[in-house]
Structures are given as structure tokens and as C-alpha cells.
Amino acid sequence: MEKINAIAALSALGQETRLDVFRMLMRAGPGGVAAGDLAERLGVRSNTLSTHLAVLVRAGLIASEREGRTILYRADFDGTRALIGFLVGDCCADRPELCAPFITGLSGALPAKAGS
Amino acid sequence: MEKINAIAALSALGQETRLDVFRMLMRAGPGGVAAGDLAERLGVRSNTLSTHLAVLVRAGLIASEREGRTILYRADFDGTRALIGFLVGDCCADRPELCAPFITGLSGALPAKAGS
DNA sequence: TTATCTTTTCCATGATTCGAGAATTATCGA
DNA sequence: TCGATAATTCTCGAATCATGGAAAAGATAA
């Protein structure tokens, strides 16, 4: 991931409504959620949400697909992984030994309720 | 990490100068870099840099310590790990199986030139 | 104390962002 | 085609942010 893409992704997530959208879509899984449902669940006007969704799409964090009259939004897992990879990898490029704790300690960040 | 802290950290990094500062400090390692050196290396006025540094400190991504006349800034590894933990963990809280690929695929993001 | 160096704070300005109303586009059913 | 539904685009006011000049604050040395 290029720096400019990382900036787009980070600033996209650095806004409450957009972070809420992203987390909701991550939780919703590959099935995605319609724009209208997102607006209702989050209590945001549809036009406002639409601009936020466009920002997230441009940032490569979510993707959209028309489903009849509605438009489904789903999290873009590749884009998300690329962002995390940028944070973990590129930011420590010259000192991989400093990044080891990030990875080894990461399992602790997971709820780990899915046995093993 | 609370959502509000994550927003602060993400928006802090979603700005080119601050991302540059953060990456430079990550590369510099625990020794840190003086504010003046950062300003010179990045070609940013000292007062402008100072405000950016304050934002990063508030976000918990870097820390400062006075060293005689100068002030050393260094990356806050715990804060950084908390942010990555938030992205990997909290955003996938209900679906750890979706987050597995983040972790398993993460080693690929590292240069991995430090043998072992 | 005085001079100097380093960094921060204050303040003003220009640019960007957010949110909302209104209008527009796209799709489906009758 | 017409009407209804769903989402986006347009536009603007308010708020926030980035930047830099000037001044202030903290620390060292003479």
C-alpha cells in the first residue's frame, strides 16, 4: 500500500460516523448491508451517509454492489488487510525486530472465543 | 482501546506531515529524535511541527521527554500496538474467524530480513 | 543577570470538512 | 409511461484544520 492510500484510509476511519459504518460492515460480514439500513441503524441522514460511504469506497475500505433498488455495502477485507499491513510493515520497515511484538501480541487483541 | 481514542489516533495519522513524523520516529527507534531535527529533516517550520507533534502525543502515538535544551520525541509502541489491536480485534469482535487472515497474512507484510 | 538556543503558544488567514435541504438519477411495479 | 422507493449529487453555511509570523517560555552558558 502506498503512503497516499494509507493516508486516505486512515483519515477515512478517523471520523466517528465512518468508523461506525466500517465496524458495522465488518461485523455484518460478506453479506453486506444496504445503504438505507445503515442510515437507519446509525441514525444518519441518507445523503450524509452517502458521502461518508463514498469516502470509504475511495479509501478502499468498503465496496458497493447494486442489488435491485438498493445498494449493498460490504467491508473490503483486502483493503483492510493492506492498511494493517502498512501500519505493521511499512512503518517499521527498517526494524522488523521492533514490529515482532505487534504480531506476537496481536492474538491477545482478539476475543479468541473461537477455540484455538 | 476505546473508540474515541481510536478516532484520535486514526485521524492523527490521516495527515501527511503527521504520518511522516510517526514513520520517522518509528524508524528512529527508542532513542527518539529532537523536535528541531524532525523539523529540519521533514522541511516543516518548527511551530507547525509543534502543533502536529501535540496532536500525535494526545493521540497516544508518540511521547516526548525534555533532554536539556531540546525535546526528544519517540514513538509510543504501546499506543501503536493498541491501535493495531483495535483495528484487528475490536472491528472484528463478533467474528474472530474473519480476522484470522489478518494475522496469518501479516508476516508477509514484514520485510522479514531479520533471519529466524 | 544577560545572551542564546530550542520549542511552544498565540493569533490570523486560507483551505478543508461535516452535515443538511433540495434536486437528480436509478430501479421496480402497475 | 407513471408513481413510488432508494441512493446519490449539488450546494451552502458552520465548524474545524493547517500553516506561518510573532511573541513567549524553558534551559543552558558566560
PDB file of N, CA and C (backbone and C1' of nucleotides) in Angstrom, chain D residues 12-30:
ATOM      1  P    DC D  12     -24.199  27.552  -3.884  1.00  0.00           P
ATOM      2  O5'  DC D  12     -24.396  27.689  -2.309  1.00  0.00           O
ATOM      3  C5'  DC D  12     -25.704  27.556  -1.750  1.00  0.00           C
ATOM      4  C4'  DC D  12     -25.598  27.423  -0.242  1.00  0.00           C
ATOM      5  C3'  DC D  12     -24.558  28.347   0.387  1.00  0.00           C
ATOM      6  O3'  DC D  12     -25.104  28.970   1.538  1.00  0.00           O
ATOM      7  C1'  DC D  12     -24.191  26.114   1.061  1.00  0.00           C
ATOM      8  P    DG D  13     -24.509  30.314   2.100  1.00  0.00           P
ATOM      9  O5'  DG D  13     -24.434  30.016   3.660  1.00  0.00           O
ATOM     10  C5'  DG D  13     -25.631  29.668   4.372  1.00  0.00           C
ATOM     11  C4'  DG D  13     -25.282  28.941   5.651  1.00  0.00           C
ATOM     12  C3'  DG D  13     -24.316  29.693   6.560  1.00  0.00           C
ATOM     13  O3'  DG D  13     -24.724  29.545   7.914  1.00  0.00           O
ATOM     14  C1'  DG D  13     -23.405  27.585   5.985  1.00  0.00           C
ATOM     15  P    DA D  14     -23.947  30.303   9.087  1.00  0.00           P
ATOM     16  O5'  DA D  14     -23.195  29.123   9.830  1.00  0.00           O
ATOM     17  C5'  DA D  14     -23.937  27.975  10.252  1.00  0.00           C
ATOM     18  C4'  DA D  14     -22.999  26.953  10.869  1.00  0.00           C
ATOM     19  C3'  DA D  14     -21.975  27.550  11.833  1.00  0.00           C
ATOM     20  O3'  DA D  14     -21.891  26.729  12.988  1.00  0.00           O
ATOM     21  C1'  DA D  14     -20.860  26.383  10.096  1.00  0.00           C
ATOM     22  P    DA D  15     -20.969  27.166  14.214  1.00  0.00           P
ATOM     23  O5'  DA D  15     -19.798  26.079  14.121  1.00  0.00           O
ATOM     24  C5'  DA D  15     -20.128  24.706  13.914  1.00  0.00           C
ATOM     25  C4'  DA D  15     -18.884  23.940  13.512  1.00  0.00           C
ATOM     26  C3'  DA D  15     -17.665  24.220  14.393  1.00  0.00           C
ATOM     27  O3'  DA D  15     -17.215  23.003  14.966  1.00  0.00           O
ATOM     28  C1'  DA D  15     -17.114  24.325  12.071  1.00  0.00           C
ATOM     29  P    DT D  16     -16.006  23.029  16.000  1.00  0.00           P
ATOM     30  O5'  DT D  16     -14.810  22.434  15.116  1.00  0.00           O
ATOM     31  C5'  DT D  16     -15.048  21.306  14.296  1.00  0.00           C
ATOM     32  C4'  DT D  16     -13.883  21.103  13.346  1.00  0.00           C
ATOM     33  C3'  DT D  16     -12.504  21.195  14.021  1.00  0.00           C
ATOM     34  O3'  DT D  16     -11.795  19.994  13.798  1.00  0.00           O
ATOM     35  C1'  DT D  16     -12.588  22.509  12.036  1.00  0.00           C
ATOM     36  P    DC D  17     -10.325  19.824  14.397  1.00  0.00           P
ATOM     37  O5'  DC D  17      -9.423  20.200  13.141  1.00  0.00           O
ATOM     38  C5'  DC D  17      -9.703  19.587  11.874  1.00  0.00           C
ATOM     39  C4'  DC D  17      -8.689  20.049  10.844  1.00  0.00           C
ATOM     40  C3'  DC D  17      -7.254  20.087  11.351  1.00  0.00           C
ATOM     41  O3'  DC D  17      -6.403  19.502  10.380  1.00  0.00           O
ATOM     42  C1'  DC D  17      -7.869  22.195  10.469  1.00  0.00           C
ATOM     43  P    DA D  18      -4.863  19.273  10.719  1.00  0.00           P
ATOM     44  O5'  DA D  18      -4.155  20.336   9.764  1.00  0.00           O
ATOM     45  C5'  DA D  18      -4.422  20.311   8.368  1.00  0.00           C
ATOM     46  C4'  DA D  18      -3.591  21.371   7.649  1.00  0.00           C
ATOM     47  C3'  DA D  18      -2.127  21.418   8.078  1.00  0.00           C
ATOM     48  O3'  DA D  18      -1.317  21.636   6.932  1.00  0.00           O
ATOM     49  C1'  DA D  18      -3.184  23.504   8.532  1.00  0.00           C
ATOM     50  P    DT D  19       0.266  21.602   7.034  1.00  0.00           P
ATOM     51  O5'  DT D  19       0.669  23.132   7.087  1.00  0.00           O
ATOM     52  C5'  DT D  19       0.159  24.031   6.086  1.00  0.00           C
ATOM     53  C4'  DT D  19       0.449  25.461   6.452  1.00  0.00           C
ATOM     54  C3'  DT D  19       1.846  25.713   7.033  1.00  0.00           C
ATOM     55  O3'  DT D  19       2.624  26.408   6.072  1.00  0.00           O
ATOM     56  C1'  DT D  19       0.140  26.941   8.177  1.00  0.00           C
ATOM     57  P    DG D  20       4.185  26.675   6.350  1.00  0.00           P
ATOM     58  O5'  DG D  20       4.187  28.160   6.922  1.00  0.00           O
ATOM     59  C5'  DG D  20       3.498  29.177   6.212  1.00  0.00           C
ATOM     60  C4'  DG D  20       3.499  30.457   7.024  1.00  0.00           C
ATOM     61  C3'  DG D  20       4.854  30.806   7.664  1.00  0.00           C
ATOM     62  O3'  DG D  20       5.082  32.208   7.580  1.00  0.00           O
ATOM     63  C1'  DG D  20       3.192  30.676   9.332  1.00  0.00           C
ATOM     64  P    DG D  21       6.545  32.792   7.659  1.00  0.00           P
ATOM     65  O5'  DG D  21       6.362  34.091   8.557  1.00  0.00           O
ATOM     66  C5'  DG D  21       5.372  35.058   8.189  1.00  0.00           C
ATOM     67  C4'  DG D  21       4.957  35.871   9.398  1.00  0.00           C
ATOM     68  C3'  DG D  21       6.124  36.390  10.240  1.00  0.00           C
ATOM     69  O3'  DG D  21       5.900  37.760  10.579  1.00  0.00           O
ATOM     70  C1'  DG D  21       4.654  35.125  11.602  1.00  0.00           C
ATOM     71  P    DA D  22       7.021  38.595  11.370  1.00  0.00           P
ATOM     72  O5'  DA D  22       6.503  38.542  12.878  1.00  0.00           O
ATOM     73  C5'  DA D  22       5.163  38.944  13.175  1.00  0.00           C
ATOM     74  C4'  DA D  22       4.901  38.786  14.659  1.00  0.00           C
ATOM     75  C3'  DA D  22       6.068  39.213  15.548  1.00  0.00           C
ATOM     76  O3'  DA D  22       5.606  40.031  16.606  1.00  0.00           O
ATOM     77  C1'  DA D  22       5.406  36.993  16.067  1.00  0.00           C
ATOM     78  P    DA D  23       6.612  40.643  17.700  1.00  0.00           P
ATOM     79  O5'  DA D  23       6.285  39.793  19.007  1.00  0.00           O
ATOM     80  C5'  DA D  23       4.921  39.593  19.381  1.00  0.00           C
ATOM     81  C4'  DA D  23       4.822  38.544  20.472  1.00  0.00           C
ATOM     82  C3'  DA D  23       5.803  38.750  21.631  1.00  0.00           C
ATOM     83  O3'  DA D  23       5.106  38.617  22.861  1.00  0.00           O
ATOM     84  C1'  DA D  23       5.990  36.557  20.788  1.00  0.00           C
ATOM     85  P    DA D  24       5.864  38.842  24.263  1.00  0.00           P
ATOM     86  O5'  DA D  24       5.798  37.385  24.891  1.00  0.00           O
ATOM     87  C5'  DA D  24       4.550  36.688  24.901  1.00  0.00           C
ATOM     88  C4'  DA D  24       4.751  35.267  25.401  1.00  0.00           C
ATOM     89  C3'  DA D  24       5.562  35.164  26.693  1.00  0.00           C
ATOM     90  O3'  DA D  24       4.970  34.195  27.541  1.00  0.00           O
ATOM     91  C1'  DA D  24       6.584  33.872  24.998  1.00  0.00           C
ATOM     92  P    DA D  25       5.450  34.035  29.059  1.00  0.00           P
ATOM     93  O5'  DA D  25       6.130  32.600  29.081  1.00  0.00           O
ATOM     94  C5'  DA D  25       5.392  31.467  28.594  1.00  0.00           C
ATOM     95  C4'  DA D  25       6.290  30.246  28.557  1.00  0.00           C
ATOM     96  C3'  DA D  25       7.175  30.091  29.792  1.00  0.00           C
ATOM     97  O3'  DA D  25       7.159  28.740  30.206  1.00  0.00           O
ATOM     98  C1'  DA D  25       8.507  30.098  27.839  1.00  0.00           C
ATOM     99  P    DG D  26       7.747  28.309  31.627  1.00  0.00           P
ATOM    100  O5'  DG D  26       9.016  27.425  31.224  1.00  0.00           O
ATOM    101  C5'  DG D  26       8.842  26.313  30.357  1.00  0.00           C
ATOM    102  C4'  DG D  26      10.198  25.760  29.945  1.00  0.00           C
ATOM    103  C3'  DG D  26      11.209  25.634  31.092  1.00  0.00           C
ATOM    104  O3'  DG D  26      11.848  24.380  31.007  1.00  0.00           O
ATOM    105  C1'  DG D  26      12.148  26.872  29.306  1.00  0.00           C
ATOM    106  P    DA D  27      12.857  23.925  32.154  1.00  0.00           P
ATOM    107  O5'  DA D  27      14.253  24.128  31.421  1.00  0.00           O
ATOM    108  C5'  DA D  27      14.528  23.353  30.245  1.00  0.00           C
ATOM    109  C4'  DA D  27      15.906  23.690  29.721  1.00  0.00           C
ATOM    110  C3'  DA D  27      17.012  23.682  30.789  1.00  0.00           C
ATOM    111  O3'  DA D  27      18.107  22.919  30.306  1.00  0.00           O
ATOM    112  C1'  DA D  27      17.036  25.713  29.581  1.00  0.00           C
ATOM    113  P    DT D  28      19.250  22.483  31.322  1.00  0.00           P
ATOM    114  O5'  DT D  28      20.506  23.251  30.730  1.00  0.00           O
ATOM    115  C5'  DT D  28      20.878  23.042  29.355  1.00  0.00           C
ATOM    116  C4'  DT D  28      21.781  24.168  28.892  1.00  0.00           C
ATOM    117  C3'  DT D  28      23.040  24.358  29.741  1.00  0.00           C
ATOM    118  O3'  DT D  28      24.176  24.098  28.932  1.00  0.00           O
ATOM    119  C1'  DT D  28      21.992  26.429  29.214  1.00  0.00           C
ATOM    120  P    DA D  29      25.609  23.992  29.623  1.00  0.00           P
ATOM    121  O5'  DA D  29      26.237  25.410  29.279  1.00  0.00           O
ATOM    122  C5'  DA D  29      26.185  25.903  27.935  1.00  0.00           C
ATOM    123  C4'  DA D  29      26.775  27.305  27.878  1.00  0.00           C
ATOM    124  C3'  DA D  29      28.002  27.508  28.774  1.00  0.00           C
ATOM    125  O3'  DA D  29      28.988  28.267  28.087  1.00  0.00           O
ATOM    126  C1'  DA D  29      26.335  29.092  29.330  1.00  0.00           C
ATOM    127  P    DA D  30      30.388  28.490  28.735  1.00  0.00           P
ATOM    128  O5'  DA D  30      30.424  30.065  28.918  1.00  0.00           O
ATOM    129  C5'  DA D  30      30.068  30.902  27.809  1.00  0.00           C
ATOM    130  C4'  DA D  30      29.950  32.336  28.269  1.00  0.00           C
ATOM    131  C3'  DA D  30      31.120  32.801  29.152  1.00  0.00           C
ATOM    132  O3'  DA D  30      31.516  34.120  28.789  1.00  0.00           O
ATOM    133  C1'  DA D  30      29.075  33.113  30.301  1.00  0.00           C
TER     134       DA D  30
END
